[in-house]
CSV table of C-alpha atoms in Angstrom, one decimal:
chain,number,residue,atom,x,y,z
A,625,MET,CA,103.8,86.5,28.0
A,626,PRO,CA,104.4,84.9,31.5
A,627,VAL,CA,108.0,84.1,32.5
A,628,ALA,CA,108.6,80.5,33.5
A,629,VAL,CA,110.4,80.0,36.9
A,630,ALA,CA,112.6,77.0,37.2
A,631,PRO,CA,111.5,74.6,39.9
A,632,SER,CA,113.8,74.4,43.0
A,633,THR,CA,116.1,71.6,43.0
A,634,LYS,CA,116.4,71.7,46.9
A,635,SER,CA,114.4,69.4,49.0
A,636,ARG,CA,112.0,70.6,51.6
A,637,THR,CA,114.3,69.4,54.4
A,638,GLU,CA,117.3,71.4,53.0
A,639,ARG,CA,115.2,74.6,52.8
A,640,ALA,CA,114.1,74.2,56.4
A,641,ARG,CA,117.7,73.8,57.6
A,642,GLU,CA,118.8,77.0,55.8
A,643,ARG,CA,116.0,78.9,57.4
A,644,ARG,CA,117.1,77.7,60.9
A,645,GLU,CA,120.8,78.6,60.2
A,646,GLY,CA,119.8,82.2,59.1
A,647,ARG,CA,117.8,82.7,62.3
A,648,ASN,CA,120.8,81.5,64.4
A,649,ARG,CA,123.2,83.9,62.6
A,650,ARG,CA,120.9,86.9,63.3
A,651,LEU,CA,120.6,85.9,67.0
A,652,VAL,CA,124.4,85.7,67.3
A,653,THR,CA,124.7,89.1,65.7
A,654,VAL,CA,122.2,90.6,68.1
A,655,LEU,CA,123.8,89.0,71.1
A,656,GLY,CA,127.3,90.1,70.0
A,657,ALA,CA,126.1,93.7,69.7
A,658,ALA,CA,124.5,93.6,73.1
A,659,LEU,CA,127.6,92.2,74.6
A,660,ALA,CA,129.7,94.9,73.0
A,661,VAL,CA,127.4,97.6,74.5
A,662,LEU,CA,127.7,95.9,77.9
A,663,LEU,CA,131.5,95.8,77.7
A,664,THR,CA,131.6,99.5,76.7
A,665,LEU,CA,129.5,100.5,79.6
A,666,ALA,CA,131.6,98.4,81.9
A,667,GLY,CA,134.7,100.1,80.6
A,668,VAL,CA,133.3,103.5,81.1
A,669,PHE,CA,132.3,102.7,84.7
A,670,LEU,CA,135.6,101.1,85.5
A,671,GLY,CA,137.5,103.9,83.8
A,672,ALA,CA,135.6,106.6,85.7
A,673,LYS,CA,136.2,104.8,88.9
A,674,TYR,CA,139.9,104.5,88.1
A,675,PHE,CA,140.4,108.1,87.3
A,676,ARG,CA,138.3,109.2,90.3
A,677,ASN,CA,140.4,107.1,92.6
A,678,SER,CA,143.7,108.1,91.0
A,679,GLY,CA,142.9,111.9,90.7
A,680,PRO,CA,143.3,114.5,93.5
A,681,PRO,CA,141.4,113.8,96.7
A,682,VAL,CA,138.2,115.7,97.5
A,683,ASP,CA,139.8,116.7,100.9
A,684,TYR,CA,142.9,116.2,102.9
A,685,THR,CA,143.0,114.7,106.3
A,686,GLY,CA,145.3,115.2,109.2
A,687,GLU,CA,147.0,118.3,110.6
A,688,GLY,CA,148.8,119.5,107.5
A,689,GLY,CA,152.4,119.6,106.4
A,690,GLN,CA,154.9,122.4,105.8
A,691,GLN,CA,153.9,126.0,106.2
A,692,VAL,CA,153.4,128.1,103.1
A,693,LEU,CA,152.8,131.8,102.4
A,694,ILE,CA,149.9,132.9,100.3
A,695,GLU,CA,148.7,136.3,99.2
A,696,VAL,CA,145.1,137.6,99.1
A,697,HIS,CA,144.9,140.4,96.5
A,698,GLU,CA,142.7,143.4,96.5
A,699,GLY,CA,139.3,142.5,95.1
A,700,ASP,CA,139.8,138.7,95.5
A,701,TYR,CA,136.5,136.9,95.9
A,702,THR,CA,136.3,133.6,97.8
A,703,SER,CA,136.6,131.7,94.6
A,704,ALA,CA,139.9,133.4,93.8
A,705,ILE,CA,141.1,132.7,97.3
A,706,ALA,CA,140.2,129.0,96.8
A,707,GLU,CA,142.3,128.9,93.6
A,708,THR,CA,145.2,130.5,95.4
A,709,LEU,CA,145.0,127.9,98.2
A,710,LEU,CA,144.7,125.1,95.7
A,711,ASN,CA,147.7,126.2,93.7
A,712,ALA,CA,149.8,126.6,96.9
A,713,GLY,CA,148.9,123.0,97.9
A,714,VAL,CA,147.0,124.1,101.0
A,715,ILE,CA,143.7,122.5,99.9
A,716,ALA,CA,142.9,119.5,97.7
A,717,ASN,CA,139.7,120.8,96.0
A,718,ALA,CA,138.4,124.3,95.4
A,719,ASP,CA,134.7,123.4,95.4
A,720,THR,CA,135.0,121.6,98.8
A,721,PHE,CA,136.7,124.7,100.2
A,722,LEU,CA,133.9,126.9,98.9
A,723,ASN,CA,131.3,124.7,100.5
A,724,ALA,CA,133.1,124.9,103.8
A,725,ALA,CA,133.6,128.6,103.6
A,726,GLN,CA,129.9,129.2,103.2
A,727,SER,CA,129.4,128.3,106.9
A,728,ASN,CA,132.0,130.9,108.1
A,729,PRO,CA,130.9,134.5,107.5
A,730,ALA,CA,134.4,135.8,108.5
A,731,ILE,CA,135.7,134.6,105.1
A,732,ALA,CA,133.8,137.5,103.5
A,733,ALA,CA,135.8,139.9,105.6
A,734,ILE,CA,139.3,138.6,104.7
A,735,GLN,CA,141.6,141.6,104.1
A,736,PRO,CA,144.2,141.7,101.3
A,737,GLY,CA,147.5,140.7,102.6
A,738,PHE,CA,149.8,137.8,103.3
A,739,TYR,CA,148.8,134.7,105.3
A,740,ARG,CA,150.8,131.8,106.7
A,741,LEU,CA,149.0,128.4,106.5
A,742,LYS,CA,150.0,124.8,106.4
A,743,ALA,CA,150.0,122.7,103.2
A,744,GLU,CA,147.6,119.8,102.8
A,745,LEU,CA,144.9,120.9,105.2
A,746,PRO,CA,141.3,119.7,105.5
A,747,VAL,CA,139.2,122.6,104.1
A,748,ALA,CA,137.5,123.2,107.5
A,749,THR,CA,140.9,123.7,109.1
A,750,ALA,CA,142.1,125.9,106.1
A,751,VAL,CA,139.0,128.2,106.7
A,752,GLU,CA,139.8,128.4,110.4
A,753,GLN,CA,143.5,129.3,109.8
A,754,LEU,CA,142.7,131.8,107.1
A,755,VAL,CA,140.4,133.9,109.3
A,756,ASP,CA,142.7,133.7,112.4
A,757,PRO,CA,144.4,137.1,112.7
A,758,GLN,CA,147.5,135.3,114.1
A,759,ASN,CA,148.2,133.9,110.7
A,760,ARG,CA,148.3,137.2,108.9
A,761,VAL,CA,151.8,138.4,108.3
A,762,GLY,CA,153.4,141.5,106.8
A,763,LYS,CA,150.8,144.0,108.1
A,764,LEU,CA,152.3,147.4,108.3
A,765,VAL,CA,150.6,150.3,110.2
A,766,ILE,CA,152.3,153.7,109.9
A,767,PRO,CA,150.8,156.2,112.4
A,768,GLU,CA,150.4,159.8,111.3
A,769,GLY,CA,153.4,162.0,111.9
A,770,ARG,CA,156.1,159.3,112.0
A,771,GLN,CA,159.4,160.1,110.3
A,772,LEU,CA,161.7,157.6,108.7
A,773,ASP,CA,164.2,157.3,111.6
A,774,ASP,CA,163.6,156.4,115.2
A,775,VAL,CA,163.4,159.3,117.6
A,776,THR,CA,164.2,159.4,121.3
A,777,VAL,CA,162.1,162.0,123.2
A,778,LEU,CA,164.3,163.6,125.9
A,779,ALA,CA,161.3,164.4,128.2
A,780,ASN,CA,160.7,160.8,129.1
A,781,ASN,CA,163.6,159.0,127.2
A,782,SER,CA,161.1,157.0,125.2
A,783,VAL,CA,161.8,155.8,121.7
A,784,THR,CA,159.3,156.3,118.9
A,785,GLN,CA,159.8,153.9,116.1
A,786,GLY,CA,160.4,155.4,112.7
A,787,VAL,CA,158.9,154.2,109.4
A,788,PHE,CA,162.0,152.1,108.6
A,789,SER,CA,161.7,150.2,112.0
A,790,LEU,CA,158.0,149.7,111.5
A,791,ILE,CA,158.7,148.2,108.0
A,792,ALA,CA,161.4,146.0,109.3
A,793,GLU,CA,159.2,144.7,112.1
A,794,ALA,CA,156.3,144.0,109.8
A,795,SER,CA,158.6,142.1,107.4
A,796,CYS,CA,159.5,139.5,110.1
A,797,LEU,CA,158.3,136.0,109.1
A,798,ASP,CA,158.4,132.7,111.1
A,799,LEU,CA,158.1,129.9,108.6
A,800,ASN,CA,158.9,126.2,109.3
A,801,GLY,CA,161.1,127.1,112.3
A,802,GLU,CA,163.1,129.8,110.5
A,803,ARG,CA,162.7,133.6,111.2
A,804,THR,CA,163.6,136.2,108.7
A,805,CYS,CA,163.4,140.0,108.9
A,806,LEU,CA,164.5,143.0,106.9
A,807,LYS,CA,167.1,145.1,108.5
A,808,VAL,CA,166.7,148.9,109.0
A,809,SER,CA,170.2,149.3,107.6
A,810,ASP,CA,169.1,147.5,104.4
A,811,LEU,CA,166.1,149.8,104.0
A,812,LYS,CA,168.3,152.9,104.5
A,813,ARG,CA,170.8,151.6,102.0
A,814,ALA,CA,168.1,151.0,99.4
A,815,ALA,CA,166.7,154.5,100.0
A,816,GLU,CA,170.2,156.0,99.5
A,817,THR,CA,171.3,154.0,96.5
A,818,GLU,CA,168.3,153.1,94.3
A,819,THR,CA,167.3,155.7,91.7
A,820,PRO,CA,164.1,157.7,92.3
A,821,GLU,CA,162.6,156.0,89.2
A,822,ALA,CA,163.5,152.5,90.5
A,823,LEU,CA,161.8,153.4,93.8
A,824,SER,CA,158.6,154.5,92.0
A,825,VAL,CA,159.0,158.1,93.2
A,826,PRO,CA,156.2,160.2,91.6
A,827,GLU,CA,157.4,162.4,88.8
A,828,TRP,CA,156.6,165.6,90.8
A,829,ALA,CA,159.0,164.5,93.5
A,830,VAL,CA,161.9,163.3,91.4
A,831,GLY,CA,163.6,166.7,91.3
A,832,PRO,CA,163.7,167.4,95.1
A,833,VAL,CA,164.6,163.7,95.8
A,834,THR,CA,167.5,163.8,93.4
A,835,LYS,CA,168.7,167.1,94.9
A,836,MET,CA,169.1,165.4,98.3
A,837,GLY,CA,171.8,163.1,96.8
A,838,ARG,CA,172.4,159.9,98.7
A,839,ASP,CA,170.7,161.0,102.0
A,840,HIS,CA,168.2,158.3,102.9
A,841,ARG,CA,165.8,161.0,104.1
A,842,ARG,CA,165.2,162.1,100.5
A,843,ILE,CA,162.2,159.7,100.5
A,844,GLU,CA,160.7,161.2,103.7
A,845,GLY,CA,157.0,161.7,103.4
A,846,LEU,CA,156.6,159.7,100.3
A,847,ILE,CA,155.3,156.7,102.2
A,848,THR,CA,152.0,157.8,103.6
A,849,ALA,CA,150.5,157.1,107.0
A,850,GLY,CA,148.0,154.2,106.9
A,851,THR,CA,147.8,150.4,106.7
A,852,TRP,CA,149.9,148.6,104.1
A,853,ASN,CA,151.0,145.0,103.3
A,854,VAL,CA,154.6,144.1,103.2
A,855,ASP,CA,155.8,140.9,101.4
A,856,PRO,CA,157.9,139.3,104.0
A,857,THR,CA,159.9,137.5,101.3
A,858,ALA,CA,160.8,140.6,99.3
A,859,PRO,CA,164.1,142.5,99.4
A,860,ALA,CA,164.3,146.0,100.9
A,861,ALA,CA,164.3,147.9,97.6
A,862,THR,CA,161.2,146.0,96.4
A,863,VAL,CA,159.4,146.7,99.6
A,864,LEU,CA,160.2,150.5,99.4
A,865,THR,CA,159.3,150.6,95.7
A,866,LYS,CA,155.8,149.1,96.4
A,867,LEU,CA,155.1,151.3,99.4
A,868,ILE,CA,156.1,154.5,97.5
A,869,GLY,CA,154.2,153.5,94.4
A,870,GLN,CA,151.0,152.7,96.4
A,871,SER,CA,151.4,156.0,98.3
A,872,SER,CA,151.8,157.9,95.0
A,873,ALA,CA,148.5,156.4,93.8
A,874,GLU,CA,146.9,157.6,97.0
A,875,PHE,CA,148.2,161.1,96.5
A,876,ALA,CA,146.7,161.1,93.0
A,877,LYS,CA,143.4,159.9,94.4
A,878,SER,CA,143.3,162.9,96.8
A,879,ASN,CA,144.0,165.3,93.8
A,880,LEU,CA,147.2,166.5,95.4
A,881,PRO,CA,148.8,167.6,92.1
A,882,ALA,CA,145.7,169.5,90.9
A,883,THR,CA,145.1,171.2,94.2
A,884,ALA,CA,148.8,172.2,94.5
A,885,GLU,CA,148.5,173.8,91.0
A,886,GLN,CA,145.4,175.8,92.1
A,887,LEU,CA,147.4,177.1,95.2
A,888,GLY,CA,150.4,178.1,93.1
A,889,MET,CA,152.6,175.4,94.6
A,890,THR,CA,154.1,172.1,93.5
A,891,PRO,CA,152.7,168.9,94.8
A,892,TYR,CA,156.0,168.3,96.7
A,893,GLU,CA,155.8,171.7,98.4
A,894,LEU,CA,152.2,171.0,99.5
A,895,LEU,CA,153.3,167.7,100.9
A,896,VAL,CA,156.0,169.5,102.9
A,897,VAL,CA,153.5,171.9,104.2
A,898,ALA,CA,151.2,169.0,105.3
A,899,SER,CA,154.1,167.4,107.2
A,900,LEU,CA,154.7,170.7,109.1
A,901,VAL,CA,151.0,171.0,109.9
A,902,GLN,CA,151.1,167.4,111.2
A,903,ARG,CA,154.0,168.0,113.6
A,904,GLU,CA,153.2,171.5,114.7
A,905,ALA,CA,149.5,171.2,115.8
A,906,LEU,CA,146.7,169.1,117.0
A,907,PRO,CA,144.0,168.3,114.5
A,908,ASP,CA,141.6,171.1,115.6
A,909,ASP,CA,144.3,173.6,114.7
A,910,PHE,CA,145.6,172.1,111.5
A,911,ALA,CA,143.9,174.5,109.2
A,912,LYS,CA,145.0,177.5,111.2
A,913,VAL,CA,148.7,176.4,111.2
A,914,ALA,CA,148.4,175.9,107.4
A,915,ARG,CA,147.3,179.5,107.1
A,916,VAL,CA,150.2,180.7,109.3
A,917,ILE,CA,152.6,178.9,107.0
A,918,ASP,CA,151.0,180.4,103.9
A,919,ASN,CA,151.0,183.9,105.5
A,920,ARG,CA,154.7,183.7,106.5
A,921,LEU,CA,155.8,182.5,103.1
A,922,GLY,CA,153.9,185.4,101.6
A,923,GLU,CA,155.5,188.1,103.8
A,924,PRO,CA,158.3,186.7,103.3
A,925,GLN,CA,159.1,185.7,106.8
A,926,ARG,CA,161.0,182.7,108.1
A,927,LEU,CA,158.8,179.9,109.4
A,928,GLU,CA,161.0,179.3,112.5
A,929,PHE,CA,159.4,176.0,113.5
A,930,ASP,CA,160.9,173.9,116.3
A,931,SER,CA,159.8,170.8,114.5
A,932,THR,CA,162.2,171.5,111.6
A,933,VAL,CA,165.1,172.0,114.1
A,934,ASN,CA,164.2,168.7,115.8
A,935,TYR,CA,163.8,166.7,112.6
A,936,PRO,CA,167.4,165.6,112.0
A,937,LEU,CA,168.1,165.1,115.7
A,938,ASP,CA,168.2,161.6,117.2
A,939,ARG,CA,167.1,163.0,120.5
A,940,GLN,CA,164.3,165.6,120.3
A,941,GLU,CA,162.6,167.9,122.8
A,942,VAL,CA,159.6,170.3,122.7
A,943,ALA,CA,161.7,173.4,123.3
A,944,THR,CA,164.8,173.5,121.2
A,945,THR,CA,168.1,175.0,122.3
A,946,ASP,CA,169.7,178.2,120.9
A,947,ALA,CA,172.6,176.1,119.6
A,948,ASP,CA,170.2,173.7,117.7
A,949,ARG,CA,168.3,176.6,116.2
A,950,ALA,CA,171.5,178.1,114.9
A,951,LYS,CA,172.6,175.0,113.0
A,952,VAL,CA,172.2,175.2,109.3
A,953,THR,CA,170.6,172.0,108.0
A,954,PRO,CA,168.4,171.3,104.9
A,955,TRP,CA,165.4,171.5,107.3
A,956,ASN,CA,166.1,174.2,109.9
A,957,THR,CA,163.6,177.0,109.2
A,958,TYR,CA,165.2,179.2,111.8
A,959,ALA,CA,168.4,179.3,109.8
A,960,SER,CA,167.0,179.3,106.3
A,961,ASP,CA,164.2,180.9,104.3
A,962,GLY,CA,161.2,179.0,102.9
A,963,LEU,CA,160.2,175.4,103.4
A,964,PRO,CA,162.5,172.6,104.5
A,965,ALA,CA,164.2,170.5,101.8
A,966,THR,CA,161.9,167.5,102.4
A,967,PRO,CA,158.8,166.7,104.4
A,968,ILE,CA,159.6,166.1,108.1
A,969,CYS,CA,157.2,163.2,108.6
A,970,SER,CA,154.4,161.1,106.9
A,971,PRO,CA,151.3,163.4,107.2
A,972,GLY,CA,147.8,162.0,107.6
A,973,ILE,CA,144.8,162.8,105.5
A,974,GLU,CA,143.6,165.5,107.8
A,975,ALA,CA,146.9,167.4,107.7
A,976,LEU,CA,147.0,167.0,104.0
A,977,HIS,CA,143.5,168.3,103.7
A,978,ALA,CA,144.3,171.3,105.9
A,979,ALA,CA,147.3,172.1,103.8
A,980,GLU,CA,145.1,172.1,100.8
A,981,HIS,CA,142.4,174.2,102.5
A,982,PRO,CA,143.9,176.7,105.0
A,983,GLU,CA,141.5,178.4,107.3
A,984,PRO,CA,141.0,182.1,106.4
A,985,GLY,CA,142.9,184.4,108.7
A,986,ASP,CA,145.8,186.9,109.1
A,987,TRP,CA,147.8,185.0,111.7
A,988,LEU,CA,151.5,185.0,111.7
A,989,TYR,CA,152.3,183.6,115.1
A,990,PHE,CA,151.0,180.7,117.3
A,991,VAL,CA,152.1,179.1,120.5
A,992,THR,CA,150.8,176.2,122.6
A,993,ILE,CA,150.2,177.6,126.1
A,994,ASP,CA,149.3,174.6,128.2
A,995,LYS,CA,149.7,170.8,128.4
A,996,ASP,CA,146.2,170.3,127.1
A,997,GLY,CA,147.4,171.6,123.8
A,998,THR,CA,145.5,174.9,123.8
A,999,THR,CA,147.1,177.0,121.1
A,1000,LEU,CA,146.8,180.8,120.6
A,1001,PHE,CA,147.1,182.5,117.2
A,1002,THR,CA,147.7,186.1,116.5
A,1003,HIS,CA,148.9,188.6,113.8
A,1004,ASN,CA,150.5,190.9,116.4
A,1005,TYR,CA,154.1,190.1,117.6
A,1006,GLN,CA,153.7,191.8,121.0
A,1007,GLU,CA,150.6,189.8,121.7
A,1008,HIS,CA,152.6,186.7,120.6
A,1009,LEU,CA,155.2,187.5,123.2
A,1010,SER,CA,152.5,187.7,125.9
A,1011,ASN,CA,151.2,184.3,124.8
A,1012,ILE,CA,154.8,182.9,125.2
A,1013,GLU,CA,154.8,184.2,128.8
A,1014,LEU,CA,151.6,182.2,129.4
A,1015,ALA,CA,153.3,179.1,128.0
A,1016,LEU,CA,156.4,179.7,130.2
A,1017,GLY,CA,154.2,180.2,133.2
A,1018,ASN,CA,152.4,176.9,132.5
A,1019,GLY,CA,155.7,175.0,132.1
A,1020,VAL,CA,155.2,174.3,128.4
A,1021,LEU,CA,158.3,176.2,127.5
A,1022,ASP,CA,161.6,176.4,129.4
A,1023,SER,CA,162.9,179.9,129.9
A,1024,SER,CA,166.5,178.7,130.2
A,1025,ARG,CA,166.4,177.8,126.5
């Protein structure tokens, strides 16, 4: 049965007015939503602009501010260097620096070490200063055969800087008008007073080093020849510890401990032999001198090397005196059997390799016979005496000594 619908009581005019009001309300809602979207977009835009303007600049301008010291570590890529510069306040933006660095191939050749730059530099200037060798500080070069202490050569009265002096010189830093340097006396004191463990002395050298008591020469030979980086802001003990630790790692890389065991020696003894080889011969004769040492130790026969007599002397000469050869020291191999108590210098890789691989031969004696460095080797003592006469005749040796 159909349901009856009550007739509307509203007039046609009232119904038309209601329809117009509904359309107006919907329009207001749509316009309000659109306005809200526009306001949101405007807020995002203005906010982004605010944060962009209030955040760090893309690049600095000007000539920079105070000088700062930064370190480039082994294996650092350009991105790591950029982060270091950013954290030190040298540059304003790492990405901007990376873009500038792409145009300078010298950046790829940056060596590990310490560099002095100004803070707040334009990235182009930062790149230029970083690749300028004048801004690298703390670079230490130890030539082969140097000993810890300075040496005056009597022949020409020249002074050869020792490892301590080279370290002190490398540590000098001019920063913002102030100059600081380590002192040789501070380095010696650290070598004397710090424990072997605190100085990172390798385990195989702790015994001999300890036996030398508070003599600063107990760490002789444990800082290898080569190029190193010294932190100019570090104290003496820290510098020595790092150098000895890094040198110990190099000894391990060269298989010094394993090779010494194969030769029936301790690693420390092999290092001592290498130092003697370094000071007694030219590179062409290194392996022969190593064999002479091995043969004499096997006889047994005293080594009687002038280099071991000269080692503790402030003023040294090629031909030692009878009085010097008679002095009993921890190093004098004329006065004592066996090897010296410590190495007598920082040997190079070639000398170390020769000590590890002596040339086959029965030689017991050798002498340099001319000023070109020609050296004669023999097993026969009488022949050796004849060779000494040649050296005397050529002025290499002094017959009055």
